[in-house]
PDB file of C-alpha atoms and ligand atoms in Angstrom:
ATOM      1  CA  SER A   1     -49.881 -51.645  68.427  1.00 89.00           C
ATOM      2  CA  GLU A   2     -46.218 -53.112  67.932  1.00 98.00           C
ATOM      3  CA  LEU A   3     -45.712 -56.045  65.624  1.00 98.00           C
ATOM      4  CA  SER A   4     -42.852 -58.599  65.244  1.00 99.00           C
ATOM      5  CA  PHE A   5     -42.002 -61.336  62.750  1.00 99.00           C
ATOM      6  CA  ILE A   6     -41.439 -64.566  64.338  1.00 99.00           C
ATOM      7  CA  MET A   7     -40.199 -67.588  62.072  1.00 99.00           C
ATOM      8  CA  ILE A   8     -39.809 -71.121  63.606  1.00 99.00           C
ATOM      9  CA  LYS A   9     -36.548 -72.341  61.626  1.00 99.00           C
ATOM     10  CA  PRO A  10     -36.309 -75.729  59.757  1.00 99.00           C
ATOM     11  CA  ASP A  11     -34.927 -77.536  62.721  1.00 99.00           C
ATOM     12  CA  GLY A  12     -37.566 -76.258  65.021  1.00 99.00           C
ATOM     13  CA  VAL A  13     -40.149 -77.613  62.686  1.00 99.00           C
ATOM     14  CA  GLN A  14     -38.388 -81.068  62.089  1.00 98.00           C
ATOM     15  CA  ARG A  15     -37.830 -81.413  65.918  1.00 98.00           C
ATOM     16  CA  GLY A  16     -41.595 -80.805  66.654  1.00 98.00           C
ATOM     17  CA  LEU A  17     -41.121 -77.572  68.602  1.00 98.00           C
ATOM     18  CA  VAL A  18     -43.844 -75.669  66.928  1.00 99.00           C
ATOM     19  CA  GLY A  19     -46.448 -76.117  69.578  1.00 98.00           C
ATOM     20  CA  GLU A  20     -44.058 -75.488  72.511  1.00 98.00           C
ATOM     21  CA  ILE A  21     -42.879 -72.081  70.801  1.00 98.00           C
ATOM     22  CA  ILE A  22     -46.439 -70.952  70.068  1.00 98.00           C
ATOM     23  CA  VAL A  23     -47.542 -71.713  73.662  1.00 98.00           C
ATOM     24  CA  ARG A  24     -44.674 -69.380  75.053  1.00 98.00           C
ATOM     25  CA  PHE A  25     -45.903 -66.402  72.758  1.00 98.00           C
ATOM     26  CA  GLU A  26     -49.625 -67.146  73.491  1.00 98.00           C
ATOM     27  CA  LYS A  27     -49.214 -67.470  77.154  1.00 98.00           C
ATOM     28  CA  LYS A  28     -47.296 -64.362  77.536  1.00 98.00           C
ATOM     29  CA  GLY A  29     -50.183 -62.739  76.046  1.00 98.00           C
ATOM     30  CA  PHE A  30     -49.281 -61.477  72.821  1.00 98.00           C
ATOM     31  CA  LYS A  31     -51.793 -61.870  69.803  1.00 98.00           C
ATOM     32  CA  LEU A  32     -51.353 -64.138  66.731  1.00 98.00           C
ATOM     33  CA  LYS A  33     -51.999 -62.050  63.513  1.00 98.00           C
ATOM     34  CA  ALA A  34     -50.720 -64.291  60.648  1.00 98.00           C
ATOM     35  CA  LEU A  35     -49.390 -67.925  60.536  1.00 98.00           C
ATOM     36  CA  LYS A  36     -48.270 -70.104  57.704  1.00 98.00           C
ATOM     37  CA  LEU A  37     -45.913 -73.091  57.094  1.00 99.00           C
ATOM     38  CA  VAL A  38     -43.698 -72.420  54.058  1.00 98.00           C
ATOM     39  CA  GLN A  39     -40.843 -74.004  52.243  1.00 98.00           C
ATOM     40  CA  VAL A  40     -39.148 -70.934  51.080  1.00 98.00           C
ATOM     41  CA  GLU A  41     -36.640 -70.485  47.797  1.00 98.00           C
ATOM     42  CA  ARG A  42     -32.974 -69.753  48.115  1.00 98.00           C
ATOM     43  CA  SER A  43     -33.646 -66.134  46.792  1.00 98.00           C
ATOM     44  CA  PHE A  44     -36.298 -65.525  49.382  1.00 98.00           C
ATOM     45  CA  ALA A  45     -34.033 -66.614  52.062  1.00 98.00           C
ATOM     46  CA  GLU A  46     -31.070 -64.172  50.966  1.00 98.00           C
ATOM     47  CA  LYS A  47     -33.676 -61.404  50.960  1.00 98.00           C
ATOM     48  CA  HIS A  48     -34.844 -62.129  54.169  1.00 98.00           C
ATOM     49  CA  TYR A  49     -31.399 -62.148  55.680  1.00 98.00           C
ATOM     50  CA  GLU A  50     -30.013 -59.475  53.117  1.00 97.00           C
ATOM     51  CA  ASP A  51     -28.156 -57.514  55.852  1.00 97.00           C
ATOM     52  CA  LEU A  52     -26.037 -60.425  56.512  1.00 98.00           C
ATOM     53  CA  SER A  53     -24.995 -61.095  53.017  1.00 98.00           C
ATOM     54  CA  SER A  54     -21.270 -59.970  53.870  1.00 98.00           C
ATOM     55  CA  LYS A  55     -20.876 -62.491  56.630  1.00 98.00           C
ATOM     56  CA  PRO A  56     -18.914 -65.678  56.323  1.00 98.00           C
ATOM     57  CA  PHE A  57     -21.756 -67.773  57.459  1.00 98.00           C
ATOM     58  CA  PHE A  58     -24.181 -66.290  55.180  1.00 98.00           C
ATOM     59  CA  ALA A  59     -24.167 -69.200  52.465  1.00 98.00           C
ATOM     60  CA  GLY A  60     -24.549 -71.695  55.528  1.00 98.00           C
ATOM     61  CA  LEU A  61     -27.533 -69.828  56.945  1.00 98.00           C
ATOM     62  CA  VAL A  62     -29.345 -69.543  53.745  1.00 98.00           C
ATOM     63  CA  GLU A  63     -28.788 -73.225  53.276  1.00 98.00           C
ATOM     64  CA  TYR A  64     -30.271 -73.826  56.643  1.00 98.00           C
ATOM     65  CA  ILE A  65     -33.329 -71.674  56.289  1.00 98.00           C
ATOM     66  CA  VAL A  66     -34.374 -73.659  52.733  1.00 98.00           C
ATOM     67  CA  SER A  67     -33.444 -76.933  54.335  1.00 98.00           C
ATOM     68  CA  GLY A  68     -37.149 -77.619  55.277  1.00 98.00           C
ATOM     69  CA  PRO A  69     -40.323 -75.893  55.888  1.00 99.00           C
ATOM     70  CA  VAL A  70     -40.409 -72.768  58.368  1.00 99.00           C
ATOM     71  CA  VAL A  71     -43.221 -71.530  60.273  1.00 99.00           C
ATOM     72  CA  ALA A  72     -43.841 -67.702  59.662  1.00 99.00           C
ATOM     73  CA  MET A  73     -45.660 -65.755  62.033  1.00 99.00           C
ATOM     74  CA  VAL A  74     -46.744 -62.170  63.067  1.00 99.00           C
ATOM     75  CA  TRP A  75     -47.269 -61.349  66.758  1.00 99.00           C
ATOM     76  CA  GLU A  76     -48.665 -58.287  68.343  1.00 98.00           C
ATOM     77  CA  GLY A  77     -48.507 -56.580  71.733  1.00 98.00           C
ATOM     78  CA  LYS A  78     -47.019 -54.029  73.547  1.00 97.00           C
ATOM     79  CA  GLY A  79     -43.088 -54.274  73.352  1.00 98.00           C
ATOM     80  CA  VAL A  80     -43.320 -57.514  71.344  1.00 98.00           C
ATOM     81  CA  VAL A  81     -40.117 -56.955  69.361  1.00 98.00           C
ATOM     82  CA  LEU A  82     -37.803 -56.609  72.502  1.00 98.00           C
ATOM     83  CA  THR A  83     -39.694 -58.973  74.760  1.00 98.00           C
ATOM     84  CA  GLY A  84     -40.015 -61.482  71.760  1.00 98.00           C
ATOM     85  CA  ARG A  85     -36.128 -61.331  71.581  1.00 98.00           C
ATOM     86  CA  LYS A  86     -35.971 -62.048  75.541  1.00 98.00           C
ATOM     87  CA  ILE A  87     -38.333 -64.967  75.144  1.00 98.00           C
ATOM     88  CA  ILE A  88     -36.231 -66.310  72.279  1.00 99.00           C
ATOM     89  CA  GLY A  89     -32.896 -65.753  74.057  1.00 98.00           C
ATOM     90  CA  ALA A  90     -29.223 -64.739  72.720  1.00 98.00           C
ATOM     91  CA  THR A  91     -28.220 -65.775  69.220  1.00 98.00           C
ATOM     92  CA  LYS A  92     -25.497 -68.121  70.443  1.00 98.00           C
ATOM     93  CA  PRO A  93     -27.646 -70.817  72.411  1.00 98.00           C
ATOM     94  CA  ALA A  94     -24.410 -71.259  74.654  1.00 97.00           C
ATOM     95  CA  GLU A  95     -25.189 -67.477  75.927  1.00 98.00           C
ATOM     96  CA  ALA A  96     -28.946 -67.995  75.935  1.00 98.00           C
ATOM     97  CA  ASN A  97     -30.408 -68.360  79.451  1.00 98.00           C
ATOM     98  CA  PRO A  98     -32.263 -71.367  80.586  1.00 98.00           C
ATOM     99  CA  GLY A  99     -36.059 -70.594  80.293  1.00 98.00           C
ATOM    100  CA  THR A 100     -35.690 -68.790  76.816  1.00 98.00           C
ATOM    101  CA  ILE A 101     -36.259 -70.794  73.732  1.00 98.00           C
ATOM    102  CA  ARG A 102     -32.776 -70.979  72.584  1.00 98.00           C
ATOM    103  CA  GLY A 103     -31.491 -71.836  76.222  1.00 98.00           C
ATOM    104  CA  ASP A 104     -33.898 -74.546  76.484  1.00 98.00           C
ATOM    105  CA  TYR A 105     -33.925 -76.147  72.903  1.00 98.00           C
ATOM    106  CA  ALA A 106     -30.764 -75.118  71.007  1.00 98.00           C
ATOM    107  CA  ILE A 107     -26.857 -75.771  71.186  1.00 98.00           C
ATOM    108  CA  ASP A 108     -25.382 -74.530  67.819  1.00 98.00           C
ATOM    109  CA  VAL A 109     -25.715 -70.908  66.469  1.00 98.00           C
ATOM    110  CA  GLY A 110     -26.335 -72.520  63.052  1.00 98.00           C
ATOM    111  CA  ARG A 111     -29.441 -74.552  64.507  1.00 98.00           C
ATOM    112  CA  ASN A 112     -30.746 -71.837  66.787  1.00 98.00           C
ATOM    113  CA  VAL A 113     -34.450 -72.896  66.144  1.00 98.00           C
ATOM    114  CA  ILE A 114     -36.159 -69.560  65.818  1.00 98.00           C
ATOM    115  CA  HIS A 115     -35.821 -66.062  64.233  1.00 98.00           C
ATOM    116  CA  GLY A 116     -37.277 -62.764  65.804  1.00 98.00           C
ATOM    117  CA  SER A 117     -37.154 -59.303  64.225  1.00 98.00           C
ATOM    118  CA  ASP A 118     -34.389 -57.085  65.902  1.00 98.00           C
ATOM    119  CA  SER A 119     -36.325 -53.608  65.827  1.00 98.00           C
ATOM    120  CA  VAL A 120     -39.666 -52.171  64.980  1.00 98.00           C
ATOM    121  CA  GLU A 121     -38.360 -51.064  61.601  1.00 98.00           C
ATOM    122  CA  SER A 122     -37.195 -54.512  60.527  1.00 98.00           C
ATOM    123  CA  ALA A 123     -40.465 -56.219  61.663  1.00 98.00           C
ATOM    124  CA  HIS A 124     -42.323 -53.830  59.286  1.00 98.00           C
ATOM    125  CA  LYS A 125     -39.711 -54.913  56.212  1.00 98.00           C
ATOM    126  CA  GLU A 126     -39.872 -58.567  57.252  1.00 98.00           C
ATOM    127  CA  ILE A 127     -43.893 -58.686  57.598  1.00 98.00           C
ATOM    128  CA  ALA A 128     -43.954 -57.033  54.307  1.00 98.00           C
ATOM    129  CA  LEU A 129     -41.813 -59.631  52.708  1.00 98.00           C
ATOM    130  CA  TRP A 130     -43.370 -62.647  54.337  1.00 99.00           C
ATOM    131  CA  PHE A 131     -47.137 -61.488  54.423  1.00 98.00           C
ATOM    132  CA  PRO A 132     -47.400 -59.163  51.461  1.00 98.00           C
ATOM    133  CA  ASP A 133     -51.426 -59.439  51.679  1.00 98.00           C
ATOM    134  CA  GLY A 134     -51.360 -58.266  55.169  1.00 97.00           C
ATOM    135  CA  VAL A 135     -52.108 -59.808  58.553  1.00 98.00           C
ATOM    136  CA  VAL A 136     -55.550 -60.701  60.178  1.00 98.00           C
ATOM    137  CA  GLU A 137     -57.209 -58.047  62.116  1.00 98.00           C
ATOM    138  CA  TRP A 138     -59.343 -59.650  64.684  1.00 98.00           C
ATOM    139  CA  HIS A 139     -60.668 -58.770  68.275  1.00 97.00           C
ATOM    140  CA  SER A 140     -59.417 -60.359  71.149  1.00 96.00           C
ATOM    141  CA  SER A 141     -61.816 -60.573  74.063  1.00 96.00           C
ATOM    142  CA  LEU A 142     -58.630 -61.166  76.432  1.00 95.00           C
ATOM    143  CA  HIS A 143     -57.387 -57.623  75.466  1.00 95.00           C
ATOM    144  CA  PRO A 144     -58.481 -55.932  78.642  1.00 97.00           C
ATOM    145  CA  TRP A 145     -57.321 -58.790  80.869  1.00 97.00           C
ATOM    146  CA  ILE A 146     -53.898 -58.444  79.567  1.00 96.00           C
ATOM    147  CA  ASN A 147     -53.460 -54.842  78.841  1.00 96.00           C
ATOM    148  CA  GLU A 148     -54.038 -52.150  81.642  1.00 95.00           C
TER     149      GLU A 148
HETATM  150  P1  LIG B 201     -32.264 -64.181  63.933  1.00 55.59           P
HETATM  151  O1  LIG B 201     -33.516 -64.051  64.748  1.00 55.59           O
HETATM  152  O2  LIG B 201     -32.275 -65.471  63.045  1.00 55.59           O
HETATM  153  O3  LIG B 201     -32.208 -63.230  62.860  1.00 55.59           O
HETATM  154  O4  LIG B 201     -30.980 -64.205  64.975  1.00 55.59           O
HETATM  155  P2  LIG B 201     -30.375 -62.977  65.654  1.00 55.59           P
HETATM  156  O5  LIG B 201     -30.928 -61.739  65.437  1.00 55.59           O
HETATM  157  O6  LIG B 201     -30.336 -63.499  66.987  1.00 55.59           O
HETATM  158  O7  LIG B 201     -28.902 -63.034  65.032  1.00 55.59           O
HETATM  159  P3  LIG B 201     -28.215 -62.394  63.786  1.00 55.59           P
HETATM  160  O8  LIG B 201     -29.443 -61.563  63.049  1.00 55.59           O
HETATM  161  O9  LIG B 201     -27.173 -61.737  63.892  1.00 55.59           O
HETATM  162  O10 LIG B 201     -27.980 -63.844  62.701  1.00 55.59           O
HETATM  163  C1  LIG B 201     -28.934 -64.292  61.959  1.00 55.59           C
HETATM  164  C2  LIG B 201     -28.642 -65.783  62.108  1.00 55.59           C
HETATM  165  O11 LIG B 201     -27.572 -66.231  61.393  1.00 55.59           O
HETATM  166  C3  LIG B 201     -28.687 -66.349  63.614  1.00 55.59           C
HETATM  167  O12 LIG B 201     -29.745 -66.683  64.168  1.00 55.59           O
HETATM  168  C4  LIG B 201     -27.650 -67.556  63.282  1.00 55.59           C
HETATM  169  O13 LIG B 201     -28.757 -68.565  62.863  1.00 55.59           O
HETATM  170  C5  LIG B 201     -26.908 -67.374  62.111  1.00 55.59           C
HETATM  171  N1  LIG B 201     -25.612 -66.773  62.686  1.00 55.59           N
HETATM  172  C6  LIG B 201     -25.504 -65.668  63.223  1.00 55.59           C
HETATM  173  N2  LIG B 201     -23.975 -65.553  63.761  1.00 55.59           N
HETATM  174  C7  LIG B 201     -23.638 -66.854  63.367  1.00 55.59           C
HETATM  175  C8  LIG B 201     -22.246 -67.230  63.341  1.00 55.59           C
HETATM  176  O14 LIG B 201     -21.421 -66.672  63.826  1.00 55.59           O
HETATM  177  N3  LIG B 201     -22.071 -68.611  62.820  1.00 55.59           N
HETATM  178  C9  LIG B 201     -22.877 -69.297  62.345  1.00 55.59           C
HETATM  179  N4  LIG B 201     -23.034 -70.557  61.631  1.00 55.59           N
HETATM  180  N5  LIG B 201     -24.546 -68.939  61.911  1.00 55.59           N
HETATM  181  C10 LIG B 201     -24.609 -67.706  62.834  1.00 55.59           C
HETATM  182 MG1  LIG B 202     -31.266 -61.007  63.365  1.00 55.59          MG
END
């Protein structure tokens, strides 16, 4: 079924929000397929955000992503890309609803705590980049209690 790449950015790690964020995806019913804490190189951050390379904020964005370790994850479930974006909230925290991660925990667009894939296609690209050895296939006994 559908996969999304979710990354807790350096501010989220530094602020101790890792647990809070994982809880939201877990309790929703999504399935964790991969997880690692990594300090990425500048060239890797540039590759992850290559579609934004012409934006004026690109250099600052890359600087932000390499400023400390990030938590990279793959979550699985029906509609996880779109629903994941809803759980995360709008890019600009001022426009993110309360109850979303950015709405609850962020103020600045350049410190917005978390990344989520914006389409199934970019999820596949991002998962291949961050988890080249693949994800973990495992059976969840909860599956039939969450999925009809
Ligand atoms: P991601 O999940 O991180 O990809 O965010 P997004 O999909 O909601 O937004 P987008 O892909 O357009 O931008 C990627 C990231 O660049 C954002 O999450 C912000 O951290 C940063 N960013 C986007 N727009 C701006 C901006 O106008 N100013 C600054 N400083 N940063 C921005
Ligand atoms: Mg994006």
